[in-house]
Tab-separated table of C-alpha atoms in Angstrom:
chain	number	residue	atom	x	y	z
A	1	MET	CA	60.651	-100.606	-85.513
A	2	VAL	CA	60.143	-101.698	-81.933
A	3	ARG	CA	59.590	-105.400	-81.588
A	4	VAL	CA	60.063	-106.115	-77.808
A	5	ASP	CA	58.544	-104.767	-74.694
A	6	ARG	CA	61.613	-103.539	-73.020
A	7	VAL	CA	65.479	-103.751	-73.195
A	8	GLU	CA	67.452	-104.396	-70.086
A	9	TRP	CA	71.185	-103.402	-69.926
A	10	ILE	CA	73.055	-105.622	-67.321
A	11	TYR	CA	76.557	-104.675	-66.188
A	12	ILE	CA	78.679	-107.751	-65.893
A	13	PRO	CA	82.308	-106.626	-65.582
A	14	GLU	CA	83.826	-110.060	-65.463
A	15	ALA	CA	84.292	-111.691	-68.865
A	16	LEU	CA	83.910	-115.296	-67.737
A	17	THR	CA	80.690	-114.379	-65.884
A	18	ALA	CA	79.286	-112.666	-68.964
A	19	ALA	CA	80.207	-115.632	-71.216
A	20	GLN	CA	78.482	-118.084	-68.829
A	21	ALA	CA	75.355	-115.894	-68.618
A	22	LEU	CA	75.103	-115.655	-72.436
A	23	SER	CA	75.502	-119.362	-73.015
A	24	ALA	CA	72.963	-120.163	-70.265
A	25	GLY	CA	70.491	-117.889	-71.903
A	26	GLU	CA	70.503	-115.525	-68.843
A	27	VAL	CA	71.315	-112.702	-71.309
A	28	ASP	CA	70.581	-112.424	-74.991
A	29	SER	CA	73.462	-110.464	-76.266
A	30	TRP	CA	77.061	-109.449	-75.283
A	31	GLU	CA	78.139	-106.141	-76.759
A	32	ASN	CA	81.906	-106.126	-76.371
A	33	VAL	CA	83.380	-109.729	-76.448
A	34	PRO	CA	87.064	-109.944	-75.573
A	35	ASN	CA	89.067	-111.783	-78.298
A	36	ASP	CA	90.208	-114.550	-75.760
A	37	SER	CA	86.551	-115.340	-75.216
A	38	LYS	CA	85.609	-115.448	-78.796
A	39	ALA	CA	86.742	-118.985	-79.746
A	40	ALA	CA	84.846	-120.573	-76.844
A	41	LEU	CA	81.735	-118.745	-77.723
A	42	ALA	CA	81.956	-119.633	-81.396
A	43	ARG	CA	81.701	-123.426	-80.481
A	44	ASP	CA	78.266	-122.935	-78.779
A	45	ARG	CA	75.583	-123.792	-81.468
A	46	ASN	CA	73.053	-121.326	-79.864
A	47	LEU	CA	75.307	-118.310	-80.337
A	48	THR	CA	76.205	-116.033	-83.334
A	49	ILE	CA	79.419	-114.037	-83.353
A	50	ARG	CA	79.913	-110.973	-85.400
A	51	SER	CA	83.065	-108.987	-85.840
A	52	TRP	CA	83.944	-105.574	-87.170
A	53	PRO	CA	87.331	-103.853	-87.702
A	54	GLY	CA	85.683	-101.055	-85.989
A	55	SER	CA	87.514	-99.381	-83.208
A	56	ILE	CA	90.621	-97.169	-82.723
A	57	GLY	CA	92.693	-96.898	-79.567
A	58	ALA	CA	93.853	-93.494	-78.272
A	59	VAL	CA	96.034	-92.197	-75.450
A	60	ARG	CA	94.775	-88.831	-74.562
A	61	PHE	CA	96.779	-86.148	-72.724
A	62	ASN	CA	95.580	-83.569	-70.223
A	63	HIS	CA	96.724	-80.262	-71.800
A	64	LEU	CA	95.629	-77.997	-69.027
A	65	HIS	CA	98.236	-79.027	-66.351
A	66	PRO	CA	101.907	-80.218	-66.059
A	67	PRO	CA	103.565	-82.203	-67.267
A	68	PHE	CA	101.694	-82.697	-70.576
A	69	ASP	CA	100.806	-79.032	-70.987
A	70	ASN	CA	104.243	-78.959	-72.472
A	71	ILE	CA	104.393	-80.014	-76.120
A	72	LYS	CA	107.809	-81.638	-75.735
A	73	MET	CA	106.525	-83.995	-73.044
A	74	ARG	CA	103.701	-85.117	-75.528
A	75	GLN	CA	106.327	-85.523	-78.288
A	76	ALA	CA	108.552	-87.568	-76.015
A	77	VAL	CA	105.744	-90.139	-75.492
A	78	LEU	CA	104.925	-90.171	-79.283
A	79	ALA	CA	108.575	-90.931	-80.040
A	80	VAL	CA	108.430	-94.269	-78.111
A	81	ALA	CA	104.792	-95.379	-78.352
A	82	ASP	CA	104.534	-98.533	-80.534
A	83	GLN	CA	101.198	-99.384	-81.958
A	84	ARG	CA	102.206	-103.038	-82.169
A	85	ASP	CA	102.790	-103.312	-78.450
A	86	TYR	CA	99.324	-101.654	-77.861
A	87	LEU	CA	97.548	-103.838	-80.355
A	88	TYR	CA	98.938	-107.174	-79.293
A	89	ALA	CA	97.894	-106.282	-75.670
A	90	MET	CA	94.483	-105.024	-76.646
A	91	ALA	CA	93.473	-107.564	-79.298
A	92	GLY	CA	95.958	-110.487	-79.191
A	93	ASP	CA	96.346	-112.349	-82.590
A	94	GLN	CA	97.309	-110.157	-85.445
A	95	GLN	CA	94.197	-111.137	-87.351
A	96	ASN	CA	92.273	-109.026	-84.763
A	97	TRP	CA	94.037	-105.780	-85.525
A	98	ARG	CA	95.964	-103.541	-87.976
A	99	THR	CA	98.331	-100.730	-87.437
A	100	CYS	CA	96.918	-97.312	-88.601
A	101	PHE	CA	99.545	-94.609	-88.527
A	102	SER	CA	96.989	-91.732	-89.034
A	103	PHE	CA	94.584	-89.648	-87.083
A	104	TYR	CA	91.810	-90.796	-89.475
A	105	ALA	CA	90.479	-94.261	-89.699
A	106	CYS	CA	92.304	-96.456	-92.156
A	107	ASP	CA	90.400	-97.562	-95.148
A	108	MET	CA	88.415	-94.457	-95.172
A	109	ALA	CA	88.463	-91.527	-97.738
A	110	GLU	CA	90.548	-89.238	-95.694
A	111	ALA	CA	92.899	-91.914	-94.450
A	112	ASP	CA	96.512	-91.178	-95.412
A	113	GLU	CA	99.543	-92.343	-93.390
A	114	HIS	CA	101.601	-89.504	-94.815
A	115	ASP	CA	103.648	-88.063	-91.798
A	116	GLY	CA	102.694	-91.235	-89.910
A	117	GLU	CA	106.487	-91.829	-89.603
A	118	ALA	CA	106.191	-90.341	-86.113
A	119	LEU	CA	104.425	-93.611	-85.296
A	120	SER	CA	105.651	-96.050	-87.809
A	121	GLY	CA	109.376	-95.407	-87.642
A	122	PRO	CA	111.843	-96.870	-85.150
A	123	ARG	CA	111.030	-95.947	-81.648
A	124	ASP	CA	113.583	-93.579	-80.265
A	125	TYR	CA	114.157	-93.487	-76.410
A	126	GLU	CA	117.200	-91.106	-76.757
A	127	LYS	CA	115.177	-88.604	-78.563
A	128	ALA	CA	112.421	-89.024	-76.027
A	129	LYS	CA	114.708	-88.520	-73.040
A	130	GLY	CA	116.248	-85.384	-74.696
A	131	LEU	CA	112.789	-83.885	-75.156
A	132	ILE	CA	112.085	-84.687	-71.505
A	133	MET	CA	115.201	-82.876	-70.389
A	134	GLU	CA	114.282	-79.919	-72.616
A	135	ALA	CA	110.771	-79.835	-71.101
A	136	GLY	CA	112.197	-79.580	-67.507
A	137	TYR	CA	110.398	-82.431	-66.085
A	138	LYS	CA	111.057	-82.654	-62.374
A	139	GLY	CA	109.352	-85.807	-61.247
A	140	GLN	CA	105.872	-84.474	-61.107
A	141	ARG	CA	103.228	-87.354	-60.427
A	142	ILE	CA	101.512	-88.521	-63.639
A	143	VAL	CA	98.070	-90.128	-63.200
A	144	VAL	CA	97.073	-92.679	-65.816
A	145	LEU	CA	93.329	-93.465	-65.933
A	146	ASP	CA	92.750	-97.295	-66.158
A	147	PRO	CA	89.128	-98.487	-67.007
A	148	VAL	CA	89.563	-102.022	-65.653
A	149	ASP	CA	86.128	-103.337	-66.740
A	150	ILE	CA	86.773	-102.614	-70.482
A	151	PRO	CA	89.321	-105.224	-71.532
A	152	GLN	CA	90.822	-103.286	-74.405
A	153	CYS	CA	91.117	-100.044	-72.482
A	154	HIS	CA	92.644	-101.780	-69.571
A	155	ALA	CA	95.185	-103.435	-71.557
A	156	GLU	CA	96.017	-100.027	-73.316
A	157	ALA	CA	96.374	-98.459	-69.923
A	158	LEU	CA	98.860	-101.166	-68.731
A	159	VAL	CA	100.977	-100.553	-71.971
A	160	THR	CA	100.872	-96.817	-71.176
A	161	ASN	CA	101.892	-97.209	-67.628
A	162	GLU	CA	104.832	-99.468	-68.690
A	163	LEU	CA	105.896	-97.058	-71.332
A	164	LEU	CA	105.939	-94.087	-68.999
A	165	MET	CA	107.778	-95.913	-66.442
A	166	ARG	CA	110.577	-96.806	-68.911
A	167	LEU	CA	110.829	-93.136	-69.617
A	168	GLY	CA	111.536	-92.559	-65.875
A	169	PHE	CA	108.251	-90.838	-65.042
A	170	ASN	CA	106.602	-90.878	-61.629
A	171	VAL	CA	103.516	-92.677	-62.621
A	172	GLU	CA	100.368	-93.717	-60.767
A	173	LEU	CA	97.997	-96.056	-62.345
A	174	ALA	CA	94.331	-95.113	-61.295
A	175	THR	CA	92.408	-98.245	-61.816
A	176	ALA	CA	88.545	-97.968	-61.689
A	177	GLU	CA	85.455	-99.056	-63.364
A	178	TRP	CA	84.357	-97.129	-66.418
A	179	GLY	CA	81.787	-94.910	-64.815
A	180	THR	CA	84.348	-93.625	-62.364
A	181	VAL	CA	86.891	-93.066	-65.095
A	182	ILE	CA	84.507	-91.114	-67.192
A	183	LYS	CA	83.608	-88.936	-64.208
A	184	ARG	CA	87.242	-88.259	-63.297
A	185	SER	CA	88.204	-87.580	-66.978
A	186	ASN	CA	85.824	-84.512	-66.838
A	187	VAL	CA	87.697	-83.161	-63.831
A	188	ARG	CA	89.682	-79.957	-64.996
A	189	GLU	CA	91.468	-79.437	-61.794
A	190	PRO	CA	95.103	-80.578	-61.111
A	191	ILE	CA	95.815	-84.197	-59.996
A	192	GLU	CA	96.106	-82.958	-56.330
A	193	GLN	CA	92.334	-82.038	-56.626
A	194	GLY	CA	91.244	-85.245	-58.256
A	195	GLY	CA	92.424	-84.505	-61.918
A	196	TRP	CA	94.359	-86.831	-64.189
A	197	SER	CA	97.297	-86.701	-66.673
A	198	ILE	CA	96.477	-89.415	-69.390
A	199	SER	CA	93.294	-91.282	-70.316
A	200	ASN	CA	93.180	-94.552	-72.366
A	201	PHE	CA	90.088	-95.271	-74.467
A	202	ILE	CA	88.828	-96.611	-77.749
A	203	PHE	CA	86.297	-95.102	-80.049
A	204	SER	CA	84.422	-96.283	-83.085
A	205	TYR	CA	86.204	-95.913	-86.514
A	206	TYR	CA	83.372	-93.876	-88.044
A	207	GLU	CA	84.180	-91.199	-85.501
A	208	ALA	CA	87.583	-90.673	-87.329
A	209	ILE	CA	86.435	-90.557	-90.923
A	210	ASN	CA	87.456	-86.883	-91.403
A	211	PRO	CA	88.132	-83.631	-89.494
A	212	ALA	CA	84.320	-83.057	-89.115
A	213	THR	CA	83.790	-86.432	-87.250
A	214	ASN	CA	87.013	-86.711	-85.270
A	215	LYS	CA	86.144	-84.686	-82.216
A	216	PHE	CA	89.385	-85.728	-80.653
A	217	LEU	CA	91.228	-83.534	-83.143
A	218	ARG	CA	89.316	-80.458	-81.886
A	219	ALA	CA	91.806	-78.115	-80.228
A	220	GLY	CA	89.613	-75.336	-78.845
A	221	GLY	CA	90.276	-75.790	-75.190
A	222	VAL	CA	87.675	-76.029	-72.491
A	223	ALA	CA	85.084	-74.398	-74.669
A	224	GLY	CA	85.650	-76.444	-77.906
A	225	ALA	CA	87.422	-79.660	-77.147
A	226	SER	CA	86.756	-82.966	-75.479
A	227	PRO	CA	88.390	-83.852	-72.046
A	228	GLY	CA	92.023	-83.279	-72.437
A	229	TRP	CA	91.159	-79.762	-73.640
A	230	PRO	CA	93.983	-78.994	-76.122
A	231	ILE	CA	94.418	-75.559	-77.517
A	232	ASP	CA	95.847	-74.995	-80.994
A	233	GLU	CA	94.789	-72.170	-83.242
A	234	LYS	CA	96.394	-73.778	-86.268
A	235	ILE	CA	94.380	-77.011	-86.034
A	236	GLU	CA	91.193	-75.098	-85.421
A	237	ALA	CA	91.851	-72.739	-88.352
A	238	LEU	CA	92.541	-75.535	-90.747
A	239	ARG	CA	89.447	-77.360	-89.603
A	240	ALA	CA	87.405	-74.267	-90.362
A	241	ALA	CA	88.910	-74.157	-93.826
A	242	TRP	CA	88.107	-77.832	-94.331
A	243	PHE	CA	84.409	-77.019	-93.760
A	244	GLU	CA	84.565	-74.030	-96.138
A	245	ALA	CA	86.364	-75.944	-98.949
A	246	ALA	CA	84.425	-76.298	-102.179
A	247	ASP	CA	85.735	-79.531	-103.558
A	248	ASP	CA	87.181	-82.978	-102.355
A	249	LEU	CA	90.679	-82.252	-103.626
A	250	ARG	CA	90.937	-79.193	-101.440
A	251	ARG	CA	89.452	-81.020	-98.359
A	252	ARG	CA	91.943	-83.855	-98.707
A	253	ASP	CA	94.816	-81.412	-98.814
A	254	LEU	CA	93.507	-79.597	-95.697
A	255	ALA	CA	92.867	-82.870	-93.929
A	256	ALA	CA	96.506	-83.820	-94.527
A	257	GLN	CA	97.587	-80.452	-93.111
A	258	ILE	CA	95.573	-81.108	-89.963
A	259	GLN	CA	97.116	-84.479	-89.638
A	260	GLN	CA	100.633	-83.098	-90.171
A	261	ARG	CA	100.070	-80.431	-87.454
A	262	ALA	CA	98.606	-83.067	-85.066
A	263	PHE	CA	101.728	-85.242	-85.276
A	264	GLU	CA	103.625	-82.086	-84.237
A	265	PHE	CA	101.134	-80.792	-81.547
A	266	VAL	CA	100.067	-84.379	-80.379
A	267	PRO	CA	96.574	-83.905	-79.109
A	268	TYR	CA	96.456	-87.564	-78.522
A	269	ILE	CA	98.244	-90.670	-79.756
A	270	PRO	CA	96.371	-93.219	-82.065
A	271	THR	CA	97.240	-96.717	-80.885
A	272	GLY	CA	95.871	-98.618	-83.820
A	273	GLN	CA	92.775	-100.188	-85.243
A	274	LEU	CA	91.173	-103.330	-83.757
A	275	VAL	CA	88.339	-105.817	-84.282
A	276	ILE	CA	85.378	-105.582	-82.007
A	277	ASN	CA	83.154	-108.591	-81.518
A	278	ARG	CA	79.608	-108.999	-80.539
A	279	ALA	CA	77.746	-112.288	-79.541
A	280	PHE	CA	74.053	-112.918	-79.378
A	281	ARG	CA	71.838	-115.857	-79.114
A	282	LYS	CA	70.318	-117.148	-82.251
A	283	ASN	CA	66.731	-116.750	-81.277
A	284	LEU	CA	67.274	-112.936	-81.749
A	285	ALA	CA	66.241	-111.867	-85.214
A	286	GLY	CA	66.724	-108.625	-86.941
A	287	VAL	CA	70.070	-107.702	-85.319
A	288	ILE	CA	71.466	-104.851	-87.426
A	289	ASP	CA	74.832	-105.455	-88.867
A	290	ALA	CA	76.794	-102.490	-87.386
A	291	PRO	CA	79.871	-101.760	-85.301
A	292	ILE	CA	77.777	-100.465	-82.440
A	293	ALA	CA	74.716	-101.980	-80.736
A	294	PHE	CA	71.479	-100.634	-82.503
A	295	LEU	CA	68.630	-102.004	-80.362
A	296	TRP	CA	65.673	-101.309	-82.797
A	297	ASN	CA	64.374	-103.955	-85.201
A	298	ILE	CA	65.382	-106.746	-82.851
A	299	GLU	CA	62.869	-109.588	-82.357
A	300	LYS	CA	63.193	-112.286	-79.693
A	301	ARG	CA	61.796	-115.670	-80.913
A	302	GLN	CA	61.060	-118.584	-78.507
């Protein structure tokens, strides 16, 4: 039900400025509050803070162009990526995150960390360097997209950049605001023509409930996958079988097979599950308790 005349979205990229605007009543709600701003806002008697363990981090490869069109290059990064490093950077105190060694959201029906040893086990730089040699990497430039105005994604990009540098890659951190990053992530041309190599992002946990909802597990190339455009007939065949399965037991088995293949093929790397905070002024009534901002049913009282 609509209870207000209009809704205005205001772009405030700097966290301190956003916090001051909320406390002063210049804005009514802040959709994505960084954890280091949460404590100060919680002391304001005019504000309400709500938190959900609702987002999953992901490092996405561009499968169309070198060097990550080579499976061994993707496997090399997987061998050394540590969810704990990512989550500490993205969410701070451990109460704000949990590891989730799965391509499905943890605490959901399909979530099973079987085969998650690829992420949960000891990080292996020697294995990674061997895979890089086998792949024949010759110092090609790697462009890492860095959405600086989304704190969690920015932190994720910095960890990715450091990780790749430790592996000896020729890395360029492409720092820009989110709109520019989204536009560039849709570019299919090589990096010399404005393309990219790795993107860093978060998405809501409900998008990773199962193979039907997790669009980042799609592997149909440019015609059937999200930017990154992986191509893998095995994942696509297993997903089709999952839709055709007649019972939950069969679907669970197929979901596990998809995950097993994903840890081999590496369409992207899950970087863990983190808490997302929202703050709003107490004169807002009817705010829907959900991990994303639903704007209906809200009433602004004087």
